[in-house]
Structures are given as structure tokens and as C-alpha cells.
């Protein structure tokens, strides 16, 4: 919370925009200043600060010995900072060892990616692991909640769409490559997959929909691609972390799905699974096309932050 | 009009859904049965019949000696039927000679393409002519009016999008290749451009937006691509046909355009120009990405039909 | 279910349009024909049939001895059929005695009102009981889900609203007066409150919003009106029926509420409370104006049907 | 334009959000500082300044001898400032004589009303003139463009409506009474019609829809009310002012009109007519209910300002 809100009750300091009302016990809490002293006794700090503020404040908390899981973009691309999707690159947490050594921090900063990357990286993970893949061409149709509040003016989105999101396309390509990258000693070697990204904003409240065209070095069977997606399980599933969905990827059989309003809350942990549909060949049998949907404020933000902290605890990084 | 409407005033027979009210002189007209007799004295018949009805009725009019310009899909892919965008393939009208010979028709049937093809084919035309192009990967975000009336239920589109349109992706690829194809004697040899298409329906009234990723055999300058699009002029412009826009393609310099509500009526003949924006390199300098917008009920339907008839008249095909 | 669906799995027979996926145990169930034989062993039958079908089929079930709770409009205004909102007119269930006698049915038909009436009648109940009220002028802004599926075409609601709903205004006035009416021996004497209703359809998925202007015979304090609404408890609350919300009416203190997306799921039983806001004087201190919101598919349909059956069981009408 | 924009080309200084592109000759114009010197040679100044700025700057222009037609709310309620709808109160321009005397201004300030008042006052005018009317209860469903830019955040309006607009209800009642008031010597005596107003924002781009419940002292025929509305002509029509629509009020016969997207541009001067529909009795034959629609940025803003200046010129107030 900004310093202007310090001292207020939480319900006075926020503009609560969710369908479910603010829980009374949360509403009553007092907002504290973002100072390490205020956080005493916490195991892990979640940060959703604006990037410029995060750049300044988060290191102070790390310096004070806290573990931070940050949804802010400020430190995502620093070489000693893990950029985490627990299902995709659980081993990248090992970067923390290097970070702690070089920065002298007890626990350190871990980041989670841009909300548009998360669904895409989860879907790409089993595919780049199971097949020899070529380039990925992606068009996104992103939800309004991804732009925060007040975000997109209503005059710009009723009977309209916006074919541009500042800085987004660069972030998606760059972050996806780091997340899919290989930990080589103390460095993450980014994945080499060439990516062409077009980002659009559409009149949807929650849920980023993305079309993916993906090439392969050899012919692939659509059935094999589907099987690879459906069978994908990873470290959070094996560890049975509380926020880990049973299936990271759900493949819809219906021809006109996934749809954001109908599918964004799918899965055993609502909003944590990516829903894929329309898996089919692309221009020939050496390419596929599919549509994926991920809940941008659950899987794309708070949910992945919580899951990351659960993985950190399970691996002993919060001690 | 279906036979149920015959005899009614036009204003009673239609559900008029345009912002501008129905012109009084049109409202007063009487709806006639779709019989060749009713059309006596017409130079050209425009048909926007449902495909199954068009398949049956249009040949009757052709048989009776009329020239038909049909927006229906029924006869588009027949080898002796021109599938026309006057800026792209004016010479394909010559197929009419073959059609008249083989079918014994005085004037014959000419078709115009699916509303999603039109903008794409116009944009591809100068690019495939000026550069050696490779594959095209396209994602569409299509307007509700493209689905007709009643079309998409509102419960399916508020806070939602639909990532599928029945039969659309196949039509787009097939029709674009015919339109961009080369007339070789009495046959159109389809263009070989490989196309991967993903069609989506979004909460926009009019205007189909499409992202295009296009590969080239060699490096291209973005500026050269833009110049090629902006300078594109074709037969309808040279002939100064009444419905021909001065510029078939307008390239927007603003970073967040084209947007359907703001740009669909651009151009000297509102709605007849395709608006392109965000022209940039794709995965490397041998590919580009751009966003294009075309008004699906003007350029994508009635406007191209009228322009086609103007071209036919100018070339002597209505005599 | 219509006879065409009989024998199918439920998931194949319905078009499921909710955000939360269809529960697996429901999806697997087999759809039966709407015949009394299929219902053997049921305590109560819930009917949401189209009115014309309900008129024919529901009496067959009643004849066979079942208790029916019907959301259909078919029998709502029959003098021996209770039209129930358990918080408003629990005593109207006594009409069943007359119904059973005259029709020779063991249990009989009970109906629930039109979705637009429910919120309005609940808000009017404490006011007509506590004050001497005059006329009520109501304007509704109703959700799309109230029109069923496919319901309102998207072309009619994007950048638009529809100021008319067939038959709705008559139903609202007529049904509200019956529900607020007094049981006098074997008859319900309708409430005399004069009502002027204007119904509109707006681009909202769920939740009917209504502005109410209400006159009183004497001056009223706004604070007294608010207290009367907030303190309202009724038979279902006293009986602690499972689907009874703790507060039938929640009064929002925020100046810009209730809003459908934010408030429709308020309350201890989400969707079962009516949310009221903006309580203020009208043209003078002998009138008030307020805005109310009720979830049309929960409180306005299934929820009230279930609560009615709970009340019936509690009162011994299902035995 | 704010001083930050001075010196820029118009196209650089504004965010142009209309469907029709900015005309080239306008785009090229240079933005001047809002100083009387910049306006030399103008006959009339149109002001659409924010209220606080208008309060300070407009008198400077008046002081410098200009005639101002202001859409700002700053001076609307001052007793010597006309608040004009040319069809409703053309004689109120005479207030300018008093204003010029008391303030020593050559021409002076004339204002136009809040966009929500305009349609309502035009519809009330023939009714209060032809019948003895009682109270008016109004619920508005207002367009997004009425809130300016950026205005309402999209997250607040998709699948939602907002039942409150800051200060609007007070303005509507107060301004309507002044406009419908009687010029008595040097003062406007406000009309006494009691008004209860509820303002709502809905997901519509342009066009304010309003339901009106209006009482009469005696029984009225619906047909007489319709005739009174349809036949209404006023000073601008008699003077054939260029921006005056042939019919200030158009009565739609269709049962589900007016609808904002379909009807906001009706009339001989598109957007300048108010469209009325659903005229019917209210709670009895001494009241009527109807729905009215007026284009908030045409009739509700720029159009009425231009029409006012045309009336001023015609009446010699610009000399």
C-alpha cells in the first residue's frame, strides 16, 4: 500500500472490485506502511507493487532478511533472480543460492512472470520437452483486469478492441524464454524458441485467451500433442502443494472452447489450470495451432505467487 | 427476400439494425418474390441469399440472362465462377467468358468472398507481388454483424469471446488462395501461400480485426513494406470507379491502431479502405507482423459487391 | 427436459453456460422424460418448464400425488395456487388446502414469481408493513440471463439497451400485488399499491437492478426506512431454513451501489439477499427513492424455489 | 484547450475518439491559448471548459466583448445568465439585456444545460404547456461519453452498470425547472413541477435513455399526449435555423424503441431530435409513462450550443 493509505482500515484503502464481497476479517485489518519493521513475524512477503516502487522497496525487505515473492516486473530479468512458474522451472529456485551469496541477503527475492506469459509458458513446457519445436506465433486477446484500475477507459472498449499493449510483447517473449531456459550452474540459459507476439485488449473482465501456432522439426500427431498436454504433471503436483491444480493443463474437447467466462475458473483449484482447446494442425503436419486460456489474476498473478511460496517452503527456502 | 415476405413493404419485411434510419424511399418499396420475372429491367442482381437458397435460385436468374453479383458462398469455389475483389484480381472476370460458353448463360454469376477474406487478401496483394513471401499466420477478431441476425446470443459475448467460427478458417484460406491466384487461360491457379488461420468472435458490432504474421524469403525493411501497402493502387482506382476508395490500404502511424470503432469508416469512401497498423518485424527481419481492419459489412460485403458490378460495367460485362 | 433429450447424459442435453463447470456427478446423470413415473421416490418436483408446457404437464404430476414447486408462469395467478416468496407471504401456503380439496390432489402446485418481482416484493414488504404507503414507480434494468438462451441477440445489446420486455410490466405489477396480498379465508386479496413499471434490458449477465420511487401518506425519515429494510427478518430466518440468508435485505452504505457484478452474490447464502442502496427522499419527505438489486437466477428463480420447498417441508406440506 | 496544448497542432493536442476521422483542415489548425486576444475576429465563442476553469476564464472573454455560448456548468444557475434550449425557452435570451447592464459586458455569456436535461426538458415542454401536469419521476440510463475521457473505467461497466452519477440528479431537477420557467420581467421564475430523478450509467457509447412517469391533474388520452409531442414545433423551426431539426420530437411507433444505437442519429439533423417511444398510461389514466432518448454529445452538448448561437444571431444578440 502506498504511504497515503497507512493507518486506514483495509476496506477504506482499497477499491474492492470482486464479485465476492471483501471478507470481514480482511476489511477490518489496518494498512501498514511498506516498511520491513511492519512485516516482523512474516515468513514470506508477497509484493504486487508498481514496478518503479518495487525496484526501490523490495531490496529493503530482502536486506532485512525476508523472502519476497514479487509479481512486479522490476527484478524479473536480473540474472540471479528466479522468474518462477512452479510447474515449469522449479529448479530455477537454485538461483537464490547465488543471489544470497552475492547480495548478502538471508532469503531474497523471487519473481513471478507477466500475466500473459504464464499460460503460454505452461503450455509450451511439455511441448518443448517432448518434441523438437521451432517458432511460436502467438496472438493474445487479453482481459481488462490485466490493465489494473482504472486501466482501460470504457469508451475505448465498448464496441471496440485495442490492438496494442505497451511493452507487453517484448515482456512475453523475453520472460517466456527465461522461464523455459535451462539452469546451467549459476546461470539460466534462455530457451531459443523464436517467438512472434501480437497483444490485444478485448472486452473481457478476467481471462487471457491466446492463439498459438507452433512449428515442429518433424511431423506430429495431433493426438500426441493433446496427450502431452493432458498428461503434463510437474513438481507441484508431485509434492501435492496446496495451491497446485491436479492438472496444470486441461484440454477441452468441445469445438468452441476455451471461452474466458466459461472456462477461467476450471480445475481442481479454480483458476489455476490452463485450459486448451482447438488443437489442430497448422499449415501442415509439422505445425499445430491451438487456443489457450489462463486466468490472469489467479494463475497469472496471485495464484502463481502463492504456489511459488509453497514450493519455496517445501524446498526449504523459507527457513 | 424469402417468399414469406413477398408483397410486404420493405420496412415491414426487414429488421433494420443500422444507426441511420431506413431511408423513406426504400422503406416504401414492395418486396417481390425472388423470381427472374420480378427483376425485369435490372442490369445486375445483387444476391445475399443464404448459401443453400443461393445454390438453387441464382442459376435461375443467370439462366434468364441476368448478371448476378453474389455475396453467397454457394458458387465461390466453382472453377468457372470469378471470386472477385476488384483491387486484387480484376482480370479474373475473364472467367465469365468460359462460364457463358459452358453454361449457355448470357451474363452469368460473379461472386464476392467471405467478409474475413477481403481485408486479408487486399493487404496480401501488394506484398506477394512485391516480395517473395512465405507462410502467413493469421488470427482474426471478428465482429458480431458477421454472424448475421440473430447471430451470437448476448449471453455468449458479454465478458467473453468465442474462439471458433464454424467453417470460417477453411473458407479464409481457400478463398484467399483463389483470389490471389493467377489466371492461366481458362483456369485460376491458386496462390501457393501456406496459411494458418485462427478465427475468433469478439464483442464488436462492425469491423473484423486480424493479426498477420508473414514470412519472406529475404530480409525486408519495415519501411518498404509500409510503402508497398500505402502506394498500392489498382484497376478500380485507375478507372475511378464510383465506389473505389482513393487508397485501398491506409497505414495508421499511431501505435495503438487500427481499432474497429474508430477506424472502420476510414477512407474516401467510408468503410471501403482496409486500415493497417503496427507494421513491425516478426521473429526476425525475414518476417513482419501487422494488424489489419476491414469493415465486414461494407468492404467485406455490400461494398465489394457494388464495386465488382462497377468494374463489370466498366469492362463491358453487363452489356 | 424436452422429450428429445430423454435418455441422454445431462451434460449432452444442456448447454451449460455457468462460470463454474458442470459438476461431474450431475453431468453423468441420465435425462428422463417428464413423466410422473420417472419421478417416483421424489419428495418434491421443481419445474422450470416453458409456460405452455408447464400448463399441460404440471397438473399431471400434481394428479399423480407430487408436490410441485414451479418457476413457470402458467399457474401463478390461479386463485388456489400460492405464489410464494417465503420471506413475504409464508402464510399463502395455506391456499394448498383449498387447492387439494377442490382439485383432489394429494400435494399440489406451488409457484414462484417472475424474476423481476422477487427483489421488488421483498423490499416492499417491510415498507408496506411499517408505513402507510402510496404508489410505487419502478424502472428496471434487467440482466440478459433473464431472457434465457439464446435470448437477446448480441447485435441488440452491445452499445445499446432495449427499453421493452414482452409482457413483463404487467406480470410485475400483478404478481407483486398477489404476493403482498392478504390471505382472507380461502382467498388472497391483492395489495392495493398502485404500480407504474418500466422494464429495460441492459448488457449485464446476471442481476436485475431496479429504481424504486415510493410514496407515503406521511413524512418519513430516511433513517427509519433504512432501519426497516435492514431489520427485516421473516419466517425462513426464524425457522433457520438452509437456503434462507441471514438478512433478506442488505443496505449498502456506499453511494454508488448496488452494482450487479459486485453485489449480486452478496449475503450469507450468496445471491439470496436483495441489496439496496441510495435510499433518499424523493420529491419531498413523503416519498423515498432507492435502488435495489437481486440475482435473477438465484433469488429470482432456483433459490426461491428451493427456499419455498424448505418452507413447505418445515410446515408439513410435503408429507 | 489547456495552456499545455497551446502551440500544438489540433490533431496532436486532442485524443480523437470519433468513428469518423478528424477532418484534415481541423487537424492542421494550431491550438491557441484560451485568451481573449486569440479570439479576435470571432463572432461567438463556444466553451466546453471544465467547470472550475470556465468560472475563471469565461468572464474574461465576456469582459473583452465576446458572446460566449458555454456548455460548462459554471454559470448556468446565475439569475442573469440564460440557460438555453432554443426550442424550449427562446425568450430567456432576454436575460442578456439585464446581464449586459449589470455586468457592463457588450455581448455576454449564454449557457446550455447538462446533457441529461436536454432531452427531458424538450419532451416536458409541450406537455406542461398543453396539460396541467403534476410530478415527474425519471430514471436515466446514461451513455459513457457523458462522463468524458477517460471517464468510466471499463472494469466498472462490462457486465455491470453504475447506479449513481455524482451531482447529476440535483442538476437535472434544478436546470430543468429553470429552463421550463417563465421569464417575468428580469427574472426567470422556475417551473414548479416536482421531480424525482435516479441517474444510472450503462454500457452504451452515445445516447441517454430516460424513463418518464408523469402525472396530470385530469385524465389524458395517450393519443393526445402523442399528438402533442409529435406536433411540437418551436422558434428554431419557425426561423428555419440551420441546425434546427424539422421535428424536435419524433415518436416511434415500434414497441421496443427508442434504442440508443438505432435511434440516436434520427431526424433531419442527425442527433438533434429527441426520440420518444412506449407512450402509455401509468398507474391510471391521470398519468403517462414513456421512454425518451437524446444524443448526449449532439443534442445534449455541441448541437444545442450551435443552435443557441444561431438563435442569438437571428435575434440580433451577436451584433
Tab-separated table of C-alpha atoms in Angstrom, chain C residues 135-141 154-166 169 194-200 202-206 209 211-213 215 255-262 264 278 280 282-283 289-291, chain D residues 135-141 154-166 169 194-200 202-206 209 211-213 215 255-262 264 278 280 282-283 289-291:
chain	number	residue	atom	x	y	z
C	135	UNK	CA	-47.861	4.482	-5.235
C	136	UNK	CA	-44.651	2.794	-6.423
C	137	UNK	CA	-42.921	3.846	-9.644
C	138	UNK	CA	-40.316	1.322	-10.778
C	139	UNK	CA	-37.782	1.255	-13.611
C	140	UNK	CA	-35.859	-1.977	-14.132
C	141	UNK	CA	-32.519	-2.625	-15.797
C	154	UNK	CA	-25.663	-9.700	-29.159
C	155	UNK	CA	-26.201	-7.228	-32.009
C	156	UNK	CA	-29.075	-5.782	-29.980
C	157	UNK	CA	-27.181	-5.218	-26.749
C	158	UNK	CA	-23.589	-4.147	-27.497
C	159	UNK	CA	-23.550	-0.322	-27.314
C	160	UNK	CA	-27.301	-0.498	-26.729
C	161	UNK	CA	-30.166	-1.273	-24.396
C	162	UNK	CA	-33.718	-2.460	-25.097
C	163	UNK	CA	-36.490	-0.454	-23.392
C	164	UNK	CA	-39.104	-3.182	-23.560
C	165	UNK	CA	-39.649	-6.742	-22.391
C	166	UNK	CA	-42.722	-8.511	-23.705
C	169	UNK	CA	-44.509	-4.916	-16.828
C	194	UNK	CA	-50.616	1.393	-7.378
C	195	UNK	CA	-47.590	0.456	-9.501
C	196	UNK	CA	-46.072	2.019	-12.612
C	197	UNK	CA	-43.399	-0.214	-14.137
C	198	UNK	CA	-40.902	0.344	-16.961
C	199	UNK	CA	-38.764	-2.660	-17.892
C	200	UNK	CA	-35.465	-2.437	-19.745
C	202	UNK	CA	-29.197	-3.975	-20.362
C	203	UNK	CA	-25.802	-5.559	-21.098
C	204	UNK	CA	-25.407	-7.309	-17.748
C	205	UNK	CA	-25.072	-11.096	-17.412
C	206	UNK	CA	-26.802	-11.638	-14.062
C	209	UNK	CA	-31.264	-3.602	-10.903
C	211	UNK	CA	-35.010	2.045	-9.194
C	212	UNK	CA	-37.964	2.477	-6.873
C	213	UNK	CA	-39.825	5.714	-6.136
C	215	UNK	CA	-44.807	7.496	-1.763
C	255	UNK	CA	-23.011	5.961	-2.598
C	256	UNK	CA	-22.620	4.096	-5.907
C	257	UNK	CA	-24.043	0.711	-5.021
C	258	UNK	CA	-25.627	-1.781	-5.584
C	259	UNK	CA	-23.860	-2.737	-8.803
C	260	UNK	CA	-24.808	-6.030	-10.439
C	261	UNK	CA	-21.344	-7.526	-10.934
C	262	UNK	CA	-20.147	-6.541	-7.484
C	264	UNK	CA	-25.291	-9.921	-6.935
C	278	UNK	CA	-29.056	5.052	-2.420
C	280	UNK	CA	-33.010	9.026	-0.103
C	282	UNK	CA	-37.960	11.558	-3.459
C	283	UNK	CA	-39.726	14.750	-4.492
C	289	UNK	CA	-36.187	6.715	-3.811
C	290	UNK	CA	-33.800	3.770	-3.714
C	291	UNK	CA	-32.028	1.295	-5.974
D	135	UNK	CA	-44.946	15.334	-10.645
D	136	UNK	CA	-42.347	13.741	-12.922
D	137	UNK	CA	-40.414	10.640	-11.866
D	138	UNK	CA	-37.408	9.970	-14.088
D	139	UNK	CA	-34.842	7.172	-14.291
D	140	UNK	CA	-31.919	7.675	-16.651
D	141	UNK	CA	-29.649	5.131	-18.336
D	154	UNK	CA	-14.037	-0.444	-18.380
D	155	UNK	CA	-13.770	-2.776	-15.368
D	156	UNK	CA	-16.754	-0.926	-13.910
D	157	UNK	CA	-19.068	-1.252	-16.876
D	158	UNK	CA	-18.546	-4.627	-18.585
D	159	UNK	CA	-21.240	-6.960	-17.178
D	160	UNK	CA	-22.279	-4.086	-14.904
D	161	UNK	CA	-23.967	-0.710	-14.511
D	162	UNK	CA	-23.372	2.116	-12.051
D	163	UNK	CA	-26.487	3.417	-10.265
D	164	UNK	CA	-25.022	6.812	-9.395
D	165	UNK	CA	-23.556	9.860	-11.116
D	166	UNK	CA	-22.014	12.497	-8.882
D	169	UNK	CA	-29.691	14.246	-10.111
D	194	UNK	CA	-41.876	18.266	-8.684
D	195	UNK	CA	-39.150	15.945	-9.990
D	196	UNK	CA	-37.678	12.710	-8.644
D	197	UNK	CA	-34.589	11.660	-10.567
D	198	UNK	CA	-32.464	8.484	-10.497
D	199	UNK	CA	-29.354	8.539	-12.690
D	200	UNK	CA	-27.537	5.428	-13.900
D	202	UNK	CA	-24.829	1.909	-18.622
D	203	UNK	CA	-22.583	0.313	-21.246
D	204	UNK	CA	-23.707	2.478	-24.157
D	205	UNK	CA	-21.338	4.730	-26.106
D	206	UNK	CA	-23.690	7.588	-27.028
D	209	UNK	CA	-32.219	6.871	-22.439
D	211	UNK	CA	-37.970	6.579	-18.488
D	212	UNK	CA	-40.508	9.249	-17.545
D	213	UNK	CA	-43.560	8.789	-15.340
D	215	UNK	CA	-48.847	12.810	-13.596
D	255	UNK	CA	-42.956	-1.282	-29.260
D	256	UNK	CA	-39.290	-1.719	-28.381
D	257	UNK	CA	-37.903	1.698	-29.257
D	258	UNK	CA	-36.153	4.093	-28.800
D	259	UNK	CA	-32.875	2.191	-28.575
D	260	UNK	CA	-29.668	4.214	-28.284
D	261	UNK	CA	-27.617	2.607	-31.063
D	262	UNK	CA	-30.504	2.567	-33.506
D	264	UNK	CA	-29.615	8.360	-31.518
D	278	UNK	CA	-43.655	3.432	-25.396
D	280	UNK	CA	-48.753	4.566	-22.341
D	282	UNK	CA	-49.041	4.992	-15.864
D	283	UNK	CA	-50.812	3.796	-12.723
D	289	UNK	CA	-45.176	6.638	-18.873
D	290	UNK	CA	-42.793	6.900	-21.793
D	291	UNK	CA	-39.190	6.332	-22.770
